[in-house]
Amino acid sequence: MTSPAPTTDSGRLLRRGLRLEYATLGWNVVGLGVLAAAAIQAGSPALAGFGLDSLIEIFASIVVVWQLKGAHKEREAPAMRLIGTAFAVLGAYLLIQVAVVFATGVRPATSGAGIAWTALTFVVMLALAWGKIRTGSALGNPVLRAEGKVTLVDAYLAGAVLAGLVLNALFGWWWADPLAGVVIIYYAATEAVHAFRHTP
């Protein structure tokens, strides 16, 4: 069955949703290179973990672009499951990362590039998350709203990594970053369960 043509408002909202996803994709693709270089230079597991989070965010954005371009109801459930999987992978990785850092007492070097990028990412991702959640709510599109929460997790993770990097640089508090990661693990697990339970 052919889907009805979108109204003027829904068409405008769909285009806005796609622009938000393309902006997220572009930012995270650039971020992969910046984070990889900073992580290698500083020997920072936090920055390496944040790079993986950027990969998950790229994956989630691609899923949402696929769903928005299709605009078919039957795509909603598999898209939500894929986003739930992204949350679960993020939470599992962070859990392992926190355990390893506390067990080994890894002390990364100071990274000026890492501090600058995570500070910028924190602000940018908060703005993108707000736009996606608001647009998804206006469209009645739970997939876009859910991916907005993935972006919100990305912002929280940027803030946690930033705090850890700054505290390590100023006071040598190497444990601050993995401790902040525990909060993100809880949030990611909650959103993964919500996404898997969603029924269109």
mmCIF file of N, CA and C in Angstrom, residues 4-22 64-65 67-72 135-136 138-139 141 144:
data_model
loop_
_atom_site.group_PDB
_atom_site.id
_atom_site.type_symbol
_atom_site.label_atom_id
_atom_site.label_comp_id
_atom_site.label_asym_id
_atom_site.label_seq_id
_atom_site.Cartn_x
_atom_site.Cartn_y
_atom_site.Cartn_z
ATOM 1 N N PRO A 4 0.262 7.780 2.332
ATOM 2 C CA PRO A 4 -0.246 9.071 1.915
ATOM 3 C C PRO A 4 0.845 10.119 1.928
ATOM 4 N N ALA A 5 0.695 11.108 1.042
ATOM 5 C CA ALA A 5 1.703 12.173 0.983
ATOM 6 C C ALA A 5 1.712 12.930 2.295
ATOM 7 N N PRO A 6 2.885 13.298 2.812
ATOM 8 C CA PRO A 6 2.951 14.020 4.064
ATOM 9 C C PRO A 6 2.348 15.401 3.947
ATOM 10 N N THR A 7 1.761 15.903 5.041
ATOM 11 C CA THR A 7 1.254 17.259 5.059
ATOM 12 C C THR A 7 2.433 18.210 5.009
ATOM 13 N N THR A 8 2.121 19.508 4.815
ATOM 14 C CA THR A 8 3.184 20.501 4.755
ATOM 15 C C THR A 8 3.991 20.503 6.036
ATOM 16 N N ASP A 9 3.296 20.464 7.208
ATOM 17 C CA ASP A 9 3.997 20.483 8.489
ATOM 18 C C ASP A 9 4.833 19.230 8.687
ATOM 19 N N SER A 10 4.267 18.069 8.402
ATOM 20 C CA SER A 10 5.030 16.837 8.619
ATOM 21 C C SER A 10 6.224 16.753 7.664
ATOM 22 N N GLY A 11 6.041 17.253 6.429
ATOM 23 C CA GLY A 11 7.153 17.272 5.484
ATOM 24 C C GLY A 11 8.279 18.169 5.965
ATOM 25 N N ARG A 12 7.906 19.324 6.517
ATOM 26 C CA ARG A 12 8.920 20.243 7.052
ATOM 27 C C ARG A 12 9.637 19.614 8.245
ATOM 28 N N LEU A 13 8.883 18.941 9.108
ATOM 29 C CA LEU A 13 9.480 18.297 10.280
ATOM 30 C C LEU A 13 10.397 17.141 9.879
ATOM 31 N N LEU A 14 9.988 16.391 8.849
ATOM 32 C CA LEU A 14 10.839 15.308 8.361
ATOM 33 C C LEU A 14 12.167 15.846 7.837
ATOM 34 N N ARG A 15 12.105 16.929 7.087
ATOM 35 C CA ARG A 15 13.341 17.539 6.565
ATOM 36 C C ARG A 15 14.219 18.045 7.705
ATOM 37 N N ARG A 16 13.595 18.617 8.740
ATOM 38 C CA ARG A 16 14.365 19.075 9.894
ATOM 39 C C ARG A 16 15.027 17.895 10.601
ATOM 40 N N GLY A 17 14.267 16.800 10.757
ATOM 41 C CA GLY A 17 14.829 15.602 11.388
ATOM 42 C C GLY A 17 16.025 15.066 10.620
ATOM 43 N N LEU A 18 15.907 15.050 9.290
ATOM 44 C CA LEU A 18 17.023 14.579 8.469
ATOM 45 C C LEU A 18 18.222 15.500 8.571
ATOM 46 N N ARG A 19 17.997 16.809 8.605
ATOM 47 C CA ARG A 19 19.114 17.753 8.748
ATOM 48 C C ARG A 19 19.836 17.549 10.076
ATOM 49 N N LEU A 20 19.066 17.316 11.131
ATOM 50 C CA LEU A 20 19.670 17.063 12.441
ATOM 51 C C LEU A 20 20.528 15.795 12.421
ATOM 52 N N GLU A 21 20.029 14.759 11.747
ATOM 53 C CA GLU A 21 20.784 13.506 11.669
ATOM 54 C C GLU A 21 22.049 13.671 10.827
ATOM 55 N N TYR A 22 21.951 14.412 9.722
ATOM 56 C CA TYR A 22 23.135 14.639 8.883
ATOM 57 C C TYR A 22 24.189 15.453 9.653
ATOM 58 N N VAL A 64 18.132 6.024 11.830
ATOM 59 C CA VAL A 64 17.030 6.979 11.814
ATOM 60 C C VAL A 64 16.828 7.577 10.426
ATOM 61 N N VAL A 65 17.922 7.867 9.717
ATOM 62 C CA VAL A 65 17.786 8.359 8.341
ATOM 63 C C VAL A 65 17.046 7.328 7.498
ATOM 64 N N GLN A 67 14.894 5.113 8.538
ATOM 65 C CA GLN A 67 13.485 5.079 8.938
ATOM 66 C C GLN A 67 12.730 6.318 8.447
ATOM 67 N N LEU A 68 13.344 7.483 8.565
ATOM 68 C CA LEU A 68 12.675 8.715 8.142
ATOM 69 C C LEU A 68 12.460 8.751 6.631
ATOM 70 N N LYS A 69 13.429 8.261 5.877
ATOM 71 C CA LYS A 69 13.281 8.259 4.426
ATOM 72 C C LYS A 69 12.224 7.250 3.977
ATOM 73 N N GLY A 70 12.107 6.141 4.730
ATOM 74 C CA GLY A 70 11.087 5.162 4.392
ATOM 75 C C GLY A 70 9.706 5.620 4.789
ATOM 76 N N ALA A 71 9.615 6.218 5.990
ATOM 77 C CA ALA A 71 8.361 6.747 6.520
ATOM 78 C C ALA A 71 7.252 5.701 6.534
ATOM 79 N N HIS A 72 7.601 4.430 6.672
ATOM 80 C CA HIS A 72 6.607 3.375 6.751
ATOM 81 C C HIS A 72 6.518 2.876 8.186
ATOM 82 N N THR A 135 11.569 17.531 17.647
ATOM 83 C CA THR A 135 11.050 17.227 16.311
ATOM 84 C C THR A 135 10.360 15.873 16.284
ATOM 85 N N GLY A 136 10.960 14.876 16.948
ATOM 86 C CA GLY A 136 10.345 13.554 17.008
ATOM 87 C C GLY A 136 9.002 13.576 17.703
ATOM 88 N N ALA A 138 6.956 16.211 17.849
ATOM 89 C CA ALA A 138 6.020 16.909 16.951
ATOM 90 C C ALA A 138 5.561 15.999 15.813
ATOM 91 N N LEU A 139 6.460 15.119 15.351
ATOM 92 C CA LEU A 139 6.127 14.181 14.268
ATOM 93 C C LEU A 139 5.370 12.957 14.763
ATOM 94 N N ASN A 141 7.072 10.538 16.096
ATOM 95 C CA ASN A 141 8.014 9.532 15.623
ATOM 96 C C ASN A 141 8.896 9.067 16.786
ATOM 97 N N LEU A 144 12.874 8.753 16.113
ATOM 98 C CA LEU A 144 13.659 9.989 16.174
ATOM 99 C C LEU A 144 13.822 10.447 17.621
#
